[in-house]
mmCIF file of C-alpha atoms in Angstrom:
data_model
loop_
_atom_site.group_PDB
_atom_site.id
_atom_site.type_symbol
_atom_site.label_atom_id
_atom_site.label_comp_id
_atom_site.label_asym_id
_atom_site.label_seq_id
_atom_site.Cartn_x
_atom_site.Cartn_y
_atom_site.Cartn_z
ATOM 1 C CA MET V 262 -14.767 -65.894 -62.881
ATOM 2 C CA ASP V 263 -11.598 -66.609 -61.372
ATOM 3 C CA ARG V 264 -9.214 -64.527 -63.912
ATOM 4 C CA PRO V 265 -10.344 -60.902 -63.113
ATOM 5 C CA ARG V 266 -10.108 -61.523 -59.441
ATOM 6 C CA ARG V 267 -6.384 -62.126 -59.794
ATOM 7 C CA PRO V 268 -4.721 -58.565 -60.445
ATOM 8 C CA LEU V 269 -6.493 -57.422 -57.598
ATOM 9 C CA ILE V 270 -5.310 -60.193 -55.517
ATOM 10 C CA ASN V 271 -1.223 -59.249 -56.708
ATOM 11 C CA SER V 272 -2.165 -55.531 -56.126
ATOM 12 C CA LEU V 273 -3.317 -56.287 -52.533
ATOM 13 C CA ARG V 274 0.160 -58.093 -52.291
ATOM 14 C CA SER V 275 2.542 -55.873 -53.822
ATOM 15 C CA LEU V 276 0.788 -53.297 -50.700
ATOM 16 C CA LEU V 277 1.256 -55.648 -47.961
ATOM 17 C CA CYS V 278 4.925 -56.404 -48.919
ATOM 18 C CA LEU V 279 5.654 -52.368 -49.185
ATOM 19 C CA ALA V 280 4.109 -51.901 -45.714
ATOM 20 C CA LEU V 281 6.004 -54.622 -43.692
ATOM 21 C CA LEU V 282 8.767 -52.633 -45.739
ATOM 22 C CA VAL V 283 8.077 -49.872 -44.572
ATOM 23 C CA ALA V 284 7.211 -50.634 -40.830
ATOM 24 C CA ALA V 285 10.648 -52.685 -40.858
ATOM 25 C CA PRO V 286 12.424 -50.187 -39.264
ATOM 26 C CA GLY V 287 10.085 -48.977 -36.569
ATOM 27 C CA ILE V 288 10.269 -52.939 -35.613
ATOM 28 C CA VAL V 289 13.999 -52.741 -34.952
ATOM 29 C CA VAL V 290 14.116 -49.092 -33.166
ATOM 30 C CA ALA V 291 11.799 -50.543 -30.370
ATOM 31 C CA GLN V 292 13.630 -54.260 -29.929
ATOM 32 C CA SER V 293 16.640 -51.983 -29.782
ATOM 33 C CA ALA V 294 14.979 -49.709 -27.209
ATOM 34 C CA SER V 295 14.086 -52.507 -25.104
ATOM 35 C CA ILE V 296 17.906 -54.421 -25.017
ATOM 36 C CA GLY V 297 19.451 -53.380 -22.113
ATOM 37 C CA ILE V 298 16.365 -52.570 -20.006
ATOM 38 C CA PRO V 299 16.731 -54.630 -16.780
ATOM 39 C CA GLU V 300 13.249 -56.462 -14.848
ATOM 40 C CA ASN V 301 10.893 -54.185 -13.467
ATOM 41 C CA ALA V 302 11.996 -50.976 -15.133
ATOM 42 C CA HIS V 303 10.822 -49.401 -18.213
ATOM 43 C CA PRO V 304 12.074 -46.730 -21.386
ATOM 44 C CA LYS V 305 12.041 -43.461 -19.770
ATOM 45 C CA ASN V 306 9.391 -40.625 -21.412
ATOM 46 C CA TYR V 307 11.770 -38.013 -22.215
ATOM 47 C CA GLY V 308 14.937 -38.754 -23.707
ATOM 48 C CA SER V 309 17.038 -41.923 -23.632
ATOM 49 C CA GLY V 310 17.645 -44.359 -20.850
ATOM 50 C CA TRP V 311 15.102 -46.427 -18.471
ATOM 51 C CA GLU V 312 14.256 -46.272 -14.972
ATOM 52 C CA CYS V 313 12.571 -48.527 -12.461
ATOM 53 C CA ASP V 314 8.943 -48.999 -12.187
ATOM 54 C CA ARG V 315 7.118 -47.503 -8.882
ATOM 55 C CA GLY V 316 8.347 -49.363 -6.131
ATOM 56 C CA TYR V 317 11.715 -50.480 -7.220
ATOM 57 C CA ARG V 318 15.042 -48.394 -7.118
ATOM 58 C CA GLU V 319 18.048 -48.961 -9.132
ATOM 59 C CA VAL V 320 20.602 -51.010 -7.276
ATOM 60 C CA ASP V 321 24.287 -51.621 -9.386
ATOM 61 C CA GLY V 322 22.074 -51.404 -12.625
ATOM 62 C CA ALA V 323 19.343 -53.532 -11.590
ATOM 63 C CA CYS V 324 15.954 -52.743 -9.955
ATOM 64 C CA VAL V 325 15.701 -53.883 -6.958
ATOM 65 C CA ALA V 326 12.125 -53.893 -5.176
ATOM 66 C CA VAL V 327 11.863 -51.445 -2.230
ATOM 67 C CA LYS V 328 10.914 -52.785 1.275
ATOM 68 C CA VAL V 329 8.363 -50.786 2.834
ATOM 69 C CA PRO V 330 7.427 -51.143 6.153
ATOM 70 C CA ALA V 331 3.986 -51.132 7.704
ATOM 71 C CA ASN V 332 2.474 -48.107 7.812
ATOM 72 C CA ALA V 333 4.191 -46.781 4.704
ATOM 73 C CA TYR V 334 3.987 -45.835 1.153
ATOM 74 C CA PRO V 335 7.034 -45.973 -1.690
ATOM 75 C CA THR V 336 7.971 -42.147 -2.279
ATOM 76 C CA ASN V 337 8.928 -44.027 -6.528
ATOM 77 C CA ALA V 338 12.653 -41.714 -4.917
ATOM 78 C CA SER V 339 16.188 -42.669 -6.005
ATOM 79 C CA TYR V 340 17.112 -40.344 -3.238
ATOM 80 C CA GLY V 341 16.577 -41.147 1.155
ATOM 81 C CA LEU V 342 14.692 -44.618 2.367
ATOM 82 C CA GLY V 343 13.092 -45.247 -1.179
ATOM 83 C CA TRP V 344 9.262 -45.187 1.798
ATOM 84 C CA GLU V 345 8.184 -42.087 3.995
ATOM 85 C CA CYS V 346 5.343 -43.032 6.537
ATOM 86 C CA ASP V 347 2.008 -42.246 6.911
ATOM 87 C CA ARG V 348 -0.157 -39.376 8.958
ATOM 88 C CA GLY V 349 0.059 -39.897 11.877
ATOM 89 C CA TYR V 350 3.505 -42.087 12.165
ATOM 90 C CA LEU V 351 7.012 -41.602 12.564
ATOM 91 C CA ASP V 352 10.853 -43.062 11.478
ATOM 92 C CA VAL V 353 12.386 -44.971 14.290
ATOM 93 C CA ASP V 354 14.880 -47.133 12.798
ATOM 94 C CA LYS V 355 13.177 -47.699 9.376
ATOM 95 C CA SER V 356 10.289 -48.721 10.809
ATOM 96 C CA CYS V 357 6.638 -46.206 11.569
ATOM 97 C CA VAL V 358 5.674 -46.461 14.623
ATOM 98 C CA LYS V 359 2.287 -44.867 15.755
ATOM 99 C CA ILE V 360 2.833 -41.308 17.050
ATOM 100 C CA LYS V 361 1.604 -41.270 20.581
ATOM 101 C CA ILE V 362 -0.380 -37.925 21.175
ATOM 102 C CA PRO V 363 -0.798 -36.986 25.046
ATOM 103 C CA ALA V 364 -4.547 -35.730 26.605
ATOM 104 C CA ASN V 365 -5.053 -32.062 24.985
ATOM 105 C CA ALA V 366 -3.251 -32.008 22.218
ATOM 106 C CA TYR V 367 -3.782 -32.544 18.264
ATOM 107 C CA LEU V 368 -1.856 -33.935 15.218
ATOM 108 C CA ASN V 369 -0.037 -31.404 13.501
ATOM 109 C CA SER V 370 -0.417 -30.176 10.139
ATOM 110 C CA THR V 371 1.784 -31.728 8.900
ATOM 111 C CA GLY V 372 1.309 -35.145 10.365
ATOM 112 C CA ASP V 373 5.050 -35.726 12.101
ATOM 113 C CA ARG V 374 4.167 -33.870 15.707
ATOM 114 C CA TRP V 375 2.189 -32.942 17.841
ATOM 115 C CA GLU V 376 0.769 -29.913 19.431
ATOM 116 C CA CYS V 377 -0.915 -28.585 22.454
ATOM 117 C CA GLU V 378 -4.423 -27.199 22.511
ATOM 118 C CA ARG V 379 -4.851 -23.532 23.246
ATOM 119 C CA GLY V 380 -4.176 -22.983 27.004
ATOM 120 C CA TYR V 381 -2.122 -26.019 27.659
ATOM 121 C CA LYS V 382 1.935 -25.647 26.820
ATOM 122 C CA GLU V 383 4.205 -28.139 26.013
ATOM 123 C CA VAL V 384 5.994 -30.101 29.493
ATOM 124 C CA ASN V 385 7.603 -33.471 29.510
ATOM 125 C CA GLU V 386 6.127 -34.619 27.034
ATOM 126 C CA ALA V 387 2.515 -33.731 28.109
ATOM 127 C CA CYS V 388 0.030 -31.007 27.281
ATOM 128 C CA ALA V 389 -0.205 -28.651 31.313
ATOM 129 C CA ALA V 390 -2.188 -26.173 31.347
ATOM 130 C CA VAL V 391 -1.572 -22.705 31.687
ATOM 131 C CA LYS V 392 -1.799 -21.587 35.205
ATOM 132 C CA VAL V 393 -3.694 -17.776 34.519
ATOM 133 C CA PRO V 394 -3.425 -15.751 37.486
ATOM 134 C CA LYS V 395 -6.038 -13.682 38.772
ATOM 135 C CA ASN V 396 -6.398 -9.720 36.798
ATOM 136 C CA GLY V 397 -4.656 -11.515 34.199
ATOM 137 C CA TYR V 398 -6.049 -13.143 31.002
ATOM 138 C CA LEU V 399 -4.407 -15.828 28.218
ATOM 139 C CA SER V 400 -2.813 -14.017 25.594
ATOM 140 C CA ASP V 401 -2.088 -16.529 23.072
ATOM 141 C CA ALA V 402 -1.819 -19.994 22.648
ATOM 142 C CA SER V 403 0.541 -21.346 26.163
ATOM 143 C CA SER V 404 1.217 -17.585 27.501
ATOM 144 C CA TRP V 405 -0.979 -14.924 29.802
ATOM 145 C CA GLU V 406 -0.144 -11.221 30.791
ATOM 146 C CA CYS V 407 -1.783 -8.998 33.061
ATOM 147 C CA HIS V 408 -4.649 -6.712 32.624
ATOM 148 C CA ARG V 409 -4.187 -2.925 32.075
ATOM 149 C CA GLY V 410 -3.519 -1.347 36.088
ATOM 150 C CA PHE V 411 -1.621 -4.235 36.651
ATOM 151 C CA LYS V 412 2.064 -5.530 36.399
ATOM 152 C CA ALA V 413 3.019 -9.450 36.019
ATOM 153 C CA VAL V 414 5.590 -10.042 39.321
ATOM 154 C CA ASP V 415 6.512 -13.920 39.220
ATOM 155 C CA ASP V 416 3.454 -15.697 38.773
ATOM 156 C CA LYS V 417 1.243 -13.006 39.854
ATOM 157 C CA CYS V 418 -0.461 -9.816 38.690
ATOM 158 C CA ILE V 419 0.043 -6.793 41.171
ATOM 159 C CA ALA V 420 -1.709 -3.751 41.046
ATOM 160 C CA VAL V 421 0.050 -1.065 40.180
ATOM 161 C CA LYS V 422 0.320 1.750 42.604
ATOM 162 C CA VAL V 423 0.100 5.179 40.560
ATOM 163 C CA PRO V 424 1.644 8.244 42.426
ATOM 164 C CA ALA V 425 0.066 11.408 42.057
ATOM 165 C CA ASN V 426 0.986 13.015 38.408
ATOM 166 C CA GLY V 427 1.706 10.314 37.012
ATOM 167 C CA TYR V 428 0.188 8.200 34.600
ATOM 168 C CA PHE V 429 0.156 4.464 33.874
ATOM 169 C CA VAL V 430 2.018 2.432 30.953
ATOM 170 C CA GLU V 431 0.999 -0.305 29.519
ATOM 171 C CA SER V 432 4.715 -1.955 28.692
ATOM 172 C CA SER V 433 7.520 -4.187 30.701
ATOM 173 C CA TYR V 434 8.477 -0.715 32.831
ATOM 174 C CA GLU V 435 9.642 -1.739 36.123
ATOM 175 C CA ARG V 436 7.571 0.387 37.897
ATOM 176 C CA GLY V 437 4.785 0.412 36.135
ATOM 177 C CA TRP V 438 3.781 4.055 35.548
ATOM 178 C CA LYS V 439 6.015 7.567 34.568
ATOM 179 C CA CYS V 440 5.625 10.791 35.495
ATOM 180 C CA GLN V 441 4.102 13.527 33.860
ATOM 181 C CA ARG V 442 5.262 16.315 32.103
ATOM 182 C CA GLY V 443 7.588 18.373 34.614
ATOM 183 C CA TYR V 444 8.129 15.725 37.185
ATOM 184 C CA ARG V 445 10.440 13.382 37.913
ATOM 185 C CA ALA V 446 10.499 10.017 39.575
ATOM 186 C CA VAL V 447 12.010 9.920 42.880
ATOM 187 C CA LYS V 448 11.657 6.933 44.721
ATOM 188 C CA ASP V 449 7.681 6.111 44.838
ATOM 189 C CA ALA V 450 6.890 9.607 43.590
ATOM 190 C CA CYS V 451 6.798 12.597 41.532
ATOM 191 C CA LYS V 452 8.740 15.086 42.031
ATOM 192 C CA ILE V 453 7.847 18.392 40.359
ATOM 193 C CA VAL V 454 11.183 19.773 38.319
ATOM 194 C CA LYS V 455 12.120 23.321 39.964
ATOM 195 C CA VAL V 456 13.262 25.190 36.656
ATOM 196 C CA PRO V 457 14.850 28.634 36.693
ATOM 197 C CA ALA V 458 14.565 31.338 34.928
ATOM 198 C CA ASN V 459 15.586 31.365 31.013
ATOM 199 C CA GLY V 460 15.511 27.419 31.526
ATOM 200 C CA HIS V 461 13.602 24.812 30.156
ATOM 201 C CA PHE V 462 12.465 21.617 31.091
ATOM 202 C CA VAL V 463 13.804 18.253 29.934
ATOM 203 C CA GLU V 464 12.570 14.570 29.611
ATOM 204 C CA ALA V 465 15.626 12.461 30.706
ATOM 205 C CA SER V 466 15.321 10.387 34.114
ATOM 206 C CA TYR V 467 19.073 11.615 35.297
ATOM 207 C CA GLY V 468 20.719 15.127 35.473
ATOM 208 C CA SER V 469 18.709 18.064 36.771
ATOM 209 C CA GLY V 470 15.650 17.521 34.326
ATOM 210 C CA TRP V 471 16.621 21.325 32.875
ATOM 211 C CA LYS V 472 18.596 23.176 30.899
ATOM 212 C CA CYS V 473 19.583 26.501 30.000
ATOM 213 C CA ASN V 474 18.294 28.411 27.134
ATOM 214 C CA ARG V 475 20.718 29.637 24.563
ATOM 215 C CA GLY V 476 23.069 32.302 25.897
ATOM 216 C CA TYR V 477 22.979 30.736 29.552
ATOM 217 C CA ARG V 478 24.781 29.030 31.220
ATOM 218 C CA ALA V 479 24.192 26.457 34.349
ATOM 219 C CA THR V 480 25.943 27.899 37.774
ATOM 220 C CA LYS V 481 24.346 25.917 40.544
ATOM 221 C CA ASN V 482 20.415 26.148 40.014
ATOM 222 C CA ALA V 483 20.506 29.647 38.211
ATOM 223 C CA CYS V 484 20.672 30.069 34.845
ATOM 224 C CA VAL V 485 23.488 32.758 34.070
ATOM 225 C CA ALA V 486 23.952 35.427 31.041
ATOM 226 C CA VAL V 487 26.842 33.918 28.579
ATOM 227 C CA THR V 488 28.992 37.386 28.507
ATOM 228 C CA VAL V 489 30.861 36.778 24.398
ATOM 229 C CA PRO V 490 33.887 39.065 24.269
ATOM 230 C CA ALA V 491 35.567 40.249 21.006
ATOM 231 C CA ASN V 492 36.363 38.954 18.945
ATOM 232 C CA ALA V 493 34.151 35.766 19.657
ATOM 233 C CA HIS V 494 30.747 33.882 19.434
ATOM 234 C CA PHE V 495 28.163 31.241 20.886
ATOM 235 C CA ASN V 496 29.326 27.631 20.369
ATOM 236 C CA TYR V 497 27.288 24.773 18.935
ATOM 237 C CA SER V 498 25.474 24.414 22.258
ATOM 238 C CA GLY V 499 24.816 28.281 23.012
ATOM 239 C CA ASN V 500 25.713 28.242 26.599
ATOM 240 C CA ASP V 501 29.178 28.745 25.640
ATOM 241 C CA TRP V 502 31.948 30.822 23.466
ATOM 242 C CA ASP V 503 34.540 30.033 20.668
ATOM 243 C CA CYS V 504 37.043 32.336 19.150
ATOM 244 C CA ASN V 505 36.917 33.132 15.800
ATOM 245 C CA ARG V 506 39.708 32.279 14.392
ATOM 246 C CA PRO V 507 42.572 32.855 13.695
ATOM 247 C CA TYR V 508 42.133 33.628 17.184
ATOM 248 C CA ARG V 509 42.486 31.734 20.562
ATOM 249 C CA ARG V 510 40.961 31.839 24.110
ATOM 250 C CA ARG V 511 43.307 33.507 26.473
ATOM 251 C CA GLN V 512 41.113 33.075 29.733
ATOM 252 C CA ASP V 513 38.305 34.897 29.258
ATOM 253 C CA LYS V 514 39.873 36.705 26.367
ATOM 254 C CA CYS V 515 40.267 35.339 21.891
ATOM 255 C CA SER V 516 44.213 36.437 21.409
ATOM 256 C CA LEU V 517 46.290 35.796 18.538
ATOM 257 C CA GLN V 518 49.048 35.145 20.775
#
């Protein structure tokens, strides 16, 4: 009964030996890969070499445990301290100190500092209430502006006194008002601009407030017609003349000499 099984046993032994021969190179590679890897390290997932386990960092070819202070966590980074403080704590001399949040403040989104609530502003490491004057309103988290018709003067909102023929302007304009077209500001009033015949009004806070039309020039408070001599033409402004080439201006004429 034993003789028929012997060939089967021999075949199994042959297959086992062959399997060991095939697996031998892999075993050698695995052993060689582990050679030179320090304690608390492991082969890199990609490429050759090794890297330290989480919570350790390389120092002179060895993996040294990162000393993580209280209220911190390891970063497993090769740069920096190797750890960072928990949210709500701040690194002070390699220790994580709890951030003191004053009244009317909150921890910001990054968790490393505090900010004042709306309606408060930071003053000497505290949150002081924003004092909004009468006729003013809170414009953003920590500042105020005056309502329409008022302007900021120091810490108050003063009513803007708009003169006749003027209108209120919503800006930092000094007076808080401007004159309507055809008028100009003179002290605290809007005076009409007297435009002479053959002239037109100009929007300017300086000068006479008017200019002469093309073909006329300003003489005192009037617009006088410009007389263009022979061999001349109106210049770019239209309020004077230039000689045609090759003529040159000689008093009120154009001459070749």
